[in-house]
Short mmCIF file of C-alpha atoms and ligand atoms in Angstrom, two decimals:
data_model
loop_
_atom_site.label_atom_id
_atom_site.label_comp_id
_atom_site.label_asym_id
_atom_site.label_seq_id
_atom_site.Cartn_x
_atom_site.Cartn_y
_atom_site.Cartn_z
CA LYS A 14 -44.78 46.87 -93.70
CA ILE A 15 -42.77 43.80 -94.60
CA VAL A 16 -42.29 42.71 -98.21
CA CYS A 17 -40.16 40.06 -99.93
CA VAL A 18 -38.10 40.34 -103.12
CA THR A 19 -36.92 37.06 -104.64
CA GLY A 20 -33.63 37.04 -106.58
CA ALA A 21 -32.81 40.33 -104.87
CA SER A 22 -29.23 40.54 -106.12
CA GLY A 23 -30.29 40.80 -109.78
CA PHE A 24 -30.36 43.87 -112.03
CA ILE A 25 -34.08 44.71 -111.80
CA ALA A 26 -34.53 43.40 -108.25
CA SER A 27 -31.72 45.55 -106.84
CA TRP A 28 -33.56 48.68 -107.99
CA ILE A 29 -36.84 47.34 -106.55
CA VAL A 30 -35.07 46.80 -103.21
CA LYS A 31 -33.54 50.29 -103.33
CA PHE A 32 -36.90 51.98 -103.98
CA LEU A 33 -38.72 49.85 -101.37
CA LEU A 34 -36.15 50.81 -98.73
CA GLN A 35 -36.50 54.47 -99.76
CA ARG A 36 -40.24 54.14 -99.26
CA GLY A 37 -39.80 52.85 -95.73
CA TYR A 38 -40.55 49.16 -96.21
CA THR A 39 -38.82 46.36 -94.36
CA VAL A 40 -37.42 44.15 -97.11
CA ARG A 41 -36.73 40.43 -97.01
CA ALA A 42 -34.27 39.84 -99.83
CA SER A 43 -33.86 36.28 -101.05
CA VAL A 44 -30.50 35.43 -102.60
CA ARG A 45 -28.92 32.13 -103.51
CA ASP A 46 -25.77 32.77 -101.56
CA PRO A 47 -26.01 35.37 -98.77
CA ASN A 48 -22.30 34.88 -98.01
CA ASP A 49 -21.16 36.01 -101.44
CA PRO A 50 -20.30 39.72 -101.14
CA LYS A 51 -20.64 40.15 -104.93
CA LYS A 52 -24.31 39.28 -104.58
CA THR A 53 -25.07 41.23 -101.43
CA ASN A 54 -22.69 44.16 -100.82
CA HIS A 55 -24.50 46.48 -103.23
CA LEU A 56 -27.73 45.79 -101.33
CA LEU A 57 -26.24 46.10 -97.85
CA VAL A 58 -24.95 49.64 -98.59
CA LEU A 59 -28.35 50.96 -99.72
CA ASP A 60 -29.96 53.69 -97.61
CA GLY A 61 -32.08 52.05 -94.92
CA ALA A 62 -30.51 48.60 -95.44
CA LYS A 63 -28.86 48.50 -92.02
CA GLU A 64 -32.17 48.91 -90.29
CA ARG A 65 -34.64 47.27 -92.68
CA LEU A 66 -32.97 44.83 -95.08
CA HIS A 67 -32.86 41.16 -94.17
CA LEU A 68 -31.15 38.54 -96.31
CA PHE A 69 -32.62 35.07 -96.77
CA LYS A 70 -30.98 32.13 -98.52
CA ALA A 71 -33.26 30.48 -101.10
CA ASN A 72 -32.85 28.53 -104.32
CA LEU A 73 -35.79 28.31 -106.72
CA LEU A 74 -35.33 24.57 -107.08
CA GLU A 75 -35.48 23.73 -103.36
CA GLU A 76 -39.02 23.07 -102.33
CA GLY A 77 -40.13 25.23 -99.41
CA ALA A 78 -36.94 27.31 -99.56
CA PHE A 79 -38.93 30.56 -99.63
CA ASP A 80 -41.29 29.73 -96.74
CA SER A 81 -39.41 31.62 -94.05
CA ALA A 82 -38.65 34.65 -96.24
CA ILE A 83 -42.30 34.98 -97.28
CA GLU A 84 -44.12 34.17 -94.04
CA GLY A 85 -45.41 37.43 -92.54
CA CYS A 86 -44.91 39.52 -95.72
CA GLU A 87 -47.69 41.62 -97.20
CA CYS A 88 -46.32 41.51 -100.73
CA VAL A 89 -43.95 39.23 -102.61
CA PHE A 90 -42.09 40.54 -105.66
CA HIS A 91 -41.07 37.40 -107.54
CA THR A 92 -38.27 38.44 -109.86
CA ALA A 93 -35.88 35.45 -109.58
CA SER A 94 -35.59 33.58 -112.87
CA PRO A 95 -32.55 32.84 -115.02
CA PHE A 96 -32.08 35.19 -117.98
CA PHE A 97 -29.56 33.67 -120.37
CA ILE A 98 -29.78 33.26 -124.11
CA ASP A 99 -27.12 30.64 -124.90
CA VAL A 100 -27.52 27.70 -122.56
CA LYS A 101 -26.39 24.12 -123.10
CA ASP A 102 -29.20 22.50 -121.15
CA PRO A 103 -32.31 24.72 -121.35
CA GLN A 104 -34.48 22.24 -119.48
CA SER A 105 -32.47 22.29 -116.25
CA LEU A 106 -30.93 25.76 -116.56
CA LEU A 107 -33.92 27.80 -117.78
CA LEU A 108 -37.23 25.98 -117.84
CA GLU A 109 -37.12 24.24 -114.46
CA PRO A 110 -36.00 27.23 -112.37
CA ALA A 111 -38.50 29.48 -114.19
CA VAL A 112 -41.55 27.22 -113.99
CA LYS A 113 -40.95 25.04 -110.92
CA GLY A 114 -39.34 27.99 -109.16
CA THR A 115 -42.40 30.17 -109.73
CA LEU A 116 -44.68 27.43 -108.40
CA ASN A 117 -42.38 27.00 -105.43
CA VAL A 118 -42.56 30.71 -104.57
CA LEU A 119 -46.33 30.87 -105.14
CA ASN A 120 -46.78 27.81 -102.96
CA SER A 121 -45.07 29.62 -100.10
CA CYS A 122 -47.33 32.63 -100.77
CA ALA A 123 -50.44 30.42 -100.66
CA LYS A 124 -49.33 29.11 -97.25
CA SER A 125 -48.91 32.58 -95.77
CA PRO A 126 -52.16 34.42 -95.00
CA SER A 127 -50.23 37.68 -94.57
CA VAL A 128 -49.54 37.86 -98.34
CA LYS A 129 -52.06 40.24 -99.89
CA ARG A 130 -50.52 40.52 -103.34
CA VAL A 131 -47.84 38.93 -105.50
CA VAL A 132 -46.10 40.98 -108.18
CA LEU A 133 -44.59 38.65 -110.78
CA THR A 134 -41.75 39.78 -113.03
CA SER A 135 -42.77 38.33 -116.37
CA SER A 136 -41.58 39.72 -119.72
CA VAL A 137 -42.73 40.86 -123.14
CA ALA A 138 -41.15 37.56 -124.09
CA ALA A 139 -44.38 36.08 -122.68
CA VAL A 140 -46.52 38.55 -124.67
CA SER A 141 -45.39 39.06 -128.23
CA PHE A 142 -43.56 35.91 -129.37
CA ASN A 143 -46.14 34.45 -131.74
CA GLU A 144 -46.88 34.35 -135.44
CA ARG A 145 -49.13 37.41 -135.53
CA PRO A 146 -47.81 40.09 -137.89
CA GLN A 147 -45.60 42.66 -136.19
CA THR A 148 -45.20 45.77 -138.31
CA PRO A 149 -45.00 49.50 -137.49
CA ASP A 150 -48.81 49.87 -137.49
CA VAL A 151 -49.43 46.93 -135.11
CA VAL A 152 -49.94 47.69 -131.42
CA VAL A 153 -49.04 44.83 -129.11
CA ASP A 154 -50.88 44.98 -125.79
CA GLU A 155 -51.60 42.95 -122.66
CA THR A 156 -54.19 40.78 -124.42
CA TRP A 157 -51.40 39.17 -126.47
CA PHE A 158 -49.79 35.89 -125.38
CA SER A 159 -46.68 34.23 -126.70
CA ASP A 160 -47.11 30.87 -128.33
CA PRO A 161 -45.08 28.17 -126.54
CA GLU A 162 -45.15 25.90 -129.60
CA PHE A 163 -43.69 28.68 -131.74
CA ALA A 164 -41.01 29.33 -129.09
CA LYS A 165 -40.12 25.61 -129.12
CA LYS A 166 -40.00 25.55 -132.91
CA GLU A 167 -37.68 28.56 -132.93
CA GLN A 168 -35.67 27.11 -130.01
CA GLN A 169 -36.15 30.32 -128.04
CA TRP A 170 -35.73 28.70 -124.65
CA TYR A 171 -35.68 31.87 -122.55
CA VAL A 172 -38.89 33.02 -124.26
CA LEU A 173 -40.40 29.62 -123.58
CA SER A 174 -39.33 29.75 -119.91
CA LYS A 175 -41.04 33.11 -119.36
CA THR A 176 -44.16 32.13 -121.34
CA LEU A 177 -44.65 28.89 -119.42
CA ALA A 178 -43.77 30.50 -116.07
CA GLU A 179 -46.36 33.25 -116.45
CA ASP A 180 -49.03 30.87 -117.67
CA THR A 181 -48.35 28.47 -114.80
CA ALA A 182 -48.45 31.37 -112.34
CA TRP A 183 -51.87 32.61 -113.53
CA LYS A 184 -53.34 29.11 -113.32
CA PHE A 185 -51.96 28.52 -109.82
CA ALA A 186 -52.96 32.00 -108.59
CA LYS A 187 -56.52 31.46 -109.82
CA GLU A 188 -56.73 28.02 -108.23
CA LYS A 189 -55.44 29.26 -104.85
CA GLY A 190 -57.14 32.68 -104.89
CA ILE A 191 -53.84 34.59 -104.91
CA ASP A 192 -54.07 38.27 -105.92
CA MET A 193 -51.32 38.49 -108.55
CA VAL A 194 -50.21 41.24 -110.90
CA ALA A 195 -47.64 40.68 -113.67
CA ILE A 196 -45.14 43.20 -115.00
CA ASN A 197 -43.99 42.48 -118.56
CA PRO A 198 -40.88 44.51 -119.38
CA ALA A 199 -38.99 44.60 -122.66
CA MET A 200 -35.16 44.67 -122.75
CA VAL A 201 -34.20 46.51 -119.60
CA ILE A 202 -31.34 49.01 -119.68
CA GLY A 203 -30.10 51.78 -117.40
CA PRO A 204 -27.53 51.92 -114.59
CA LEU A 205 -26.52 48.69 -112.86
CA LEU A 206 -26.38 48.59 -109.07
CA GLN A 207 -24.98 45.05 -108.98
CA PRO A 208 -21.35 44.31 -109.93
CA ALA A 209 -22.17 41.45 -112.35
CA LEU A 210 -23.04 42.07 -116.00
CA ASN A 211 -26.62 40.97 -116.72
CA THR A 212 -27.90 39.80 -120.11
CA SER A 213 -29.81 42.91 -121.24
CA ALA A 214 -26.98 45.30 -120.32
CA ALA A 215 -24.64 42.93 -122.18
CA ALA A 216 -26.68 43.56 -125.36
CA ILE A 217 -25.57 47.21 -125.20
CA LEU A 218 -22.01 46.33 -124.18
CA ASN A 219 -21.72 44.07 -127.24
CA LEU A 220 -22.49 47.04 -129.51
CA ILE A 221 -19.92 49.38 -127.94
CA ASN A 222 -17.06 46.94 -127.38
CA GLY A 223 -15.72 46.64 -130.90
CA ALA A 224 -18.40 44.53 -132.64
CA GLN A 225 -18.10 44.54 -136.45
CA VAL A 226 -21.81 44.00 -137.07
CA PHE A 227 -25.09 44.66 -135.27
CA PRO A 228 -27.77 41.97 -135.08
CA ASN A 229 -30.79 42.21 -137.38
CA LEU A 230 -33.15 42.35 -134.42
CA THR A 231 -35.81 44.68 -133.11
CA PHE A 232 -36.45 44.94 -129.38
CA GLY A 233 -38.58 46.91 -127.01
CA TRP A 234 -36.41 48.85 -124.54
CA VAL A 235 -37.20 50.22 -121.09
CA ASP A 236 -35.33 51.85 -118.21
CA VAL A 237 -34.70 49.70 -115.14
CA ARG A 238 -35.94 52.45 -112.83
CA ASP A 239 -39.27 52.62 -114.68
CA VAL A 240 -39.60 48.83 -114.39
CA ALA A 241 -38.81 48.88 -110.66
CA LYS A 242 -41.33 51.68 -110.10
CA ALA A 243 -43.98 49.75 -112.03
CA HIS A 244 -43.49 46.78 -109.68
CA ILE A 245 -43.98 48.93 -106.59
CA GLN A 246 -46.98 50.77 -108.04
CA ALA A 247 -48.52 47.42 -108.97
CA TYR A 248 -48.40 46.57 -105.26
CA GLU A 249 -49.35 49.95 -103.81
CA ILE A 250 -52.30 50.68 -106.13
CA PRO A 251 -55.08 48.40 -104.88
CA SER A 252 -56.95 48.42 -108.22
CA ALA A 253 -53.91 47.26 -110.21
CA SER A 254 -54.68 43.97 -111.91
CA GLY A 255 -53.66 41.66 -114.72
CA ARG A 256 -50.55 42.32 -116.77
CA TYR A 257 -48.64 45.52 -117.50
CA CYS A 258 -46.39 45.81 -120.53
CA THR A 259 -43.55 48.17 -119.69
CA VAL A 260 -41.89 49.26 -122.92
CA GLY A 261 -40.57 52.78 -123.42
CA ARG A 262 -39.45 52.44 -127.05
CA VAL A 263 -39.27 49.80 -129.74
CA ALA A 264 -36.13 50.07 -131.86
CA HIS A 265 -34.11 48.00 -134.30
CA CYS A 266 -30.47 47.50 -133.31
CA SER A 267 -29.46 49.82 -136.18
CA GLU A 268 -31.37 52.62 -134.44
CA VAL A 269 -29.63 51.82 -131.16
CA VAL A 270 -26.29 52.12 -132.98
CA ARG A 271 -27.39 55.42 -134.55
CA THR A 272 -28.38 56.83 -131.17
CA LEU A 273 -25.08 55.67 -129.68
CA SER A 274 -23.17 57.41 -132.47
CA GLU A 275 -25.03 60.64 -131.74
CA LEU A 276 -24.22 60.34 -128.03
CA TYR A 277 -20.60 59.29 -128.61
CA PRO A 278 -19.45 60.61 -132.03
CA SER A 279 -15.90 59.31 -131.66
CA LEU A 280 -16.92 55.79 -130.62
CA GLN A 281 -16.16 52.90 -133.02
CA LEU A 282 -19.54 51.29 -133.65
CA PRO A 283 -20.63 48.46 -135.95
CA GLN A 284 -21.62 49.91 -139.34
CA LYS A 285 -23.05 46.79 -140.92
CA CYS A 286 -25.94 44.46 -140.18
CA ALA A 287 -25.14 40.83 -139.38
CA ASP A 288 -27.16 39.66 -142.41
CA ASP A 289 -28.35 40.97 -145.80
CA LYS A 290 -32.05 40.49 -145.10
CA PRO A 291 -34.46 43.42 -144.75
CA PHE A 292 -34.41 44.87 -141.22
CA VAL A 293 -36.82 43.15 -138.82
CA PRO A 294 -39.67 45.69 -138.63
CA THR A 295 -40.55 47.68 -135.56
CA PHE A 296 -43.97 47.50 -133.94
CA GLN A 297 -45.71 49.40 -131.17
CA VAL A 298 -46.41 48.31 -127.61
CA SER A 299 -49.32 49.90 -125.78
CA LYS A 300 -48.30 52.22 -122.93
CA GLU A 301 -51.85 52.74 -121.70
CA LYS A 302 -51.85 50.27 -118.82
CA ALA A 303 -48.35 51.27 -117.71
CA LYS A 304 -49.45 54.90 -117.68
CA SER A 305 -52.36 53.94 -115.42
CA LEU A 306 -49.68 52.93 -112.88
CA GLY A 307 -48.26 56.45 -113.16
CA ILE A 308 -45.24 55.38 -115.17
CA GLU A 309 -43.72 58.08 -117.37
CA PHE A 310 -41.08 56.40 -119.44
CA THR A 311 -37.51 57.68 -119.27
CA PRO A 312 -36.39 58.82 -122.75
CA PHE A 313 -34.50 56.05 -124.53
CA GLU A 314 -31.47 58.31 -125.16
CA VAL A 315 -31.16 59.04 -121.42
CA SER A 316 -31.35 55.33 -120.47
CA LEU A 317 -28.86 54.42 -123.18
CA LYS A 318 -26.37 57.11 -122.11
CA GLU A 319 -26.61 56.11 -118.45
CA THR A 320 -26.15 52.45 -119.35
CA VAL A 321 -22.97 53.25 -121.26
CA GLU A 322 -21.65 55.55 -118.52
CA CYS A 323 -22.24 52.83 -115.94
CA LEU A 324 -20.60 50.14 -118.11
CA LYS A 325 -17.57 52.46 -118.41
CA GLU A 326 -17.48 53.20 -114.69
CA LYS A 327 -17.62 49.51 -113.81
CA GLY A 328 -14.81 48.71 -116.25
CA PHE A 329 -16.90 46.61 -118.68
CA ALA A 330 -16.69 49.04 -121.59
CA SER A 331 -13.23 49.25 -123.10
CA PHE A 332 -13.20 52.89 -124.23
P1 NDP B 425 -30.38 39.04 -113.43
O1 NDP B 425 -29.63 37.96 -114.13
O2 NDP B 425 -29.63 40.24 -112.99
O3 NDP B 425 -31.20 38.44 -112.22
C1 NDP B 425 -31.73 37.17 -112.20
C2 NDP B 425 -31.94 36.78 -110.76
O4 NDP B 425 -32.54 35.47 -110.70
C3 NDP B 425 -30.64 36.72 -109.98
O5 NDP B 425 -30.82 37.30 -108.72
C4 NDP B 425 -30.41 35.22 -109.83
O6 NDP B 425 -29.70 34.86 -108.67
C5 NDP B 425 -31.84 34.71 -109.73
N1 NDP B 425 -31.87 33.28 -109.98
C6 NDP B 425 -31.59 32.63 -111.13
N2 NDP B 425 -31.69 31.29 -110.93
C7 NDP B 425 -32.01 31.12 -109.63
C8 NDP B 425 -32.24 29.98 -108.81
N3 NDP B 425 -32.16 28.73 -109.29
N4 NDP B 425 -32.56 30.17 -107.51
C9 NDP B 425 -32.66 31.42 -107.00
N5 NDP B 425 -32.44 32.55 -107.72
C10 NDP B 425 -32.13 32.37 -109.03
O7 NDP B 425 -31.51 39.43 -114.46
P2 NDP B 425 -32.64 40.56 -114.50
O8 NDP B 425 -32.64 41.43 -113.33
O9 NDP B 425 -32.54 41.12 -115.84
O10 NDP B 425 -33.94 39.62 -114.46
C11 NDP B 425 -34.83 39.59 -113.37
C12 NDP B 425 -36.17 39.14 -113.86
O11 NDP B 425 -36.64 40.03 -114.86
C13 NDP B 425 -36.21 37.75 -114.48
O12 NDP B 425 -37.43 37.15 -114.11
C14 NDP B 425 -36.20 38.06 -115.98
O13 NDP B 425 -36.77 37.02 -116.72
C15 NDP B 425 -37.05 39.31 -116.00
N6 NDP B 425 -36.90 40.16 -117.17
C16 NDP B 425 -35.70 40.75 -117.47
C17 NDP B 425 -35.58 41.59 -118.56
C18 NDP B 425 -34.30 42.27 -118.91
O14 NDP B 425 -34.16 42.79 -120.03
N7 NDP B 425 -33.32 42.34 -118.01
C19 NDP B 425 -36.72 41.83 -119.46
C20 NDP B 425 -37.95 41.18 -119.04
C21 NDP B 425 -38.01 40.40 -117.94
P3 NDP B 425 -28.10 34.79 -108.67
O15 NDP B 425 -27.64 36.22 -108.57
O16 NDP B 425 -27.78 33.97 -107.49
O17 NDP B 425 -27.69 34.15 -109.97
#
């Protein structure tokens, strides 16, 4: 069976490609620059790549760019979307590629009768960013939606990009009768296959590379291999539908630092919070739907350790 992965060189997508090849699929991998070895070498060396991996050049902002990669595929995993926090021009660097890019990919899917399902990589950023109380007794689940007006007010442009992209995708899928499933991961950690440092792995690197303070922030965390598996299960299980939050653990950055200090007792870690305010509270995220895909979440400590080991191995971590 032939499937397509958009943004295949990225952190999450590389693991999706690896698992798809392991499972015997023929994979069409869309990348922006197929001639850049930093974006493709780690894919080309995967088991099965020689026989069953095909690279396609496609930019989210070029209309029709995904037509040839998608035509003839049974499933499209749409992961490509910029994930940056500090951007000078959010409209052109985040919002347009996320929203127009998603429509562009879905348009190609609508044109190809071979496509039976689309698996969209959304985010908990599209689920929980609203003004509802989030405290340890609150359970966030797939019925929650982020509030774009709140994201605008808070100038959370990445959150806004994912919220608008998912919303646009559901509307378009409904209109065109596309069978779509969304995966909504929290901050993804775990070993990197790609050589470039991605934003969520950088959040861990920042804590271990000599920072004086940790941010007063609480995040959901999840292992990249669990997220990749969830994508594939969402395709292979015919009854999968709607959205799937994939969050292994919710933890404040102080807890991440504490876990790191247990794993690496001699490591210099930030001792103080970046502000004097009370810690942003934790909350829960329902695991029920994810479990129905057969996902058993990797323990947070294991993911964290393997992230750090990988950051050391790749020369990012300076200890
Ligand atoms: P990466 O930065 O590693 O991957 C992003 C991918 O998107 C890259 O392959 C990148 O291509 C591609 N891309 C960006 N802009 C364009 C464009 N204009 N045209 C074509 N491709 C483009 O990040 P992740 O793997 O972390 O993110 C993948 C997806 O997962 C995104 O949709 C992200 O929003 C989502 N996500 C990530 C989470 C995380 O914690 N990592 C959490 C929740 C959701 P190139 O390599 O050429 O730049």
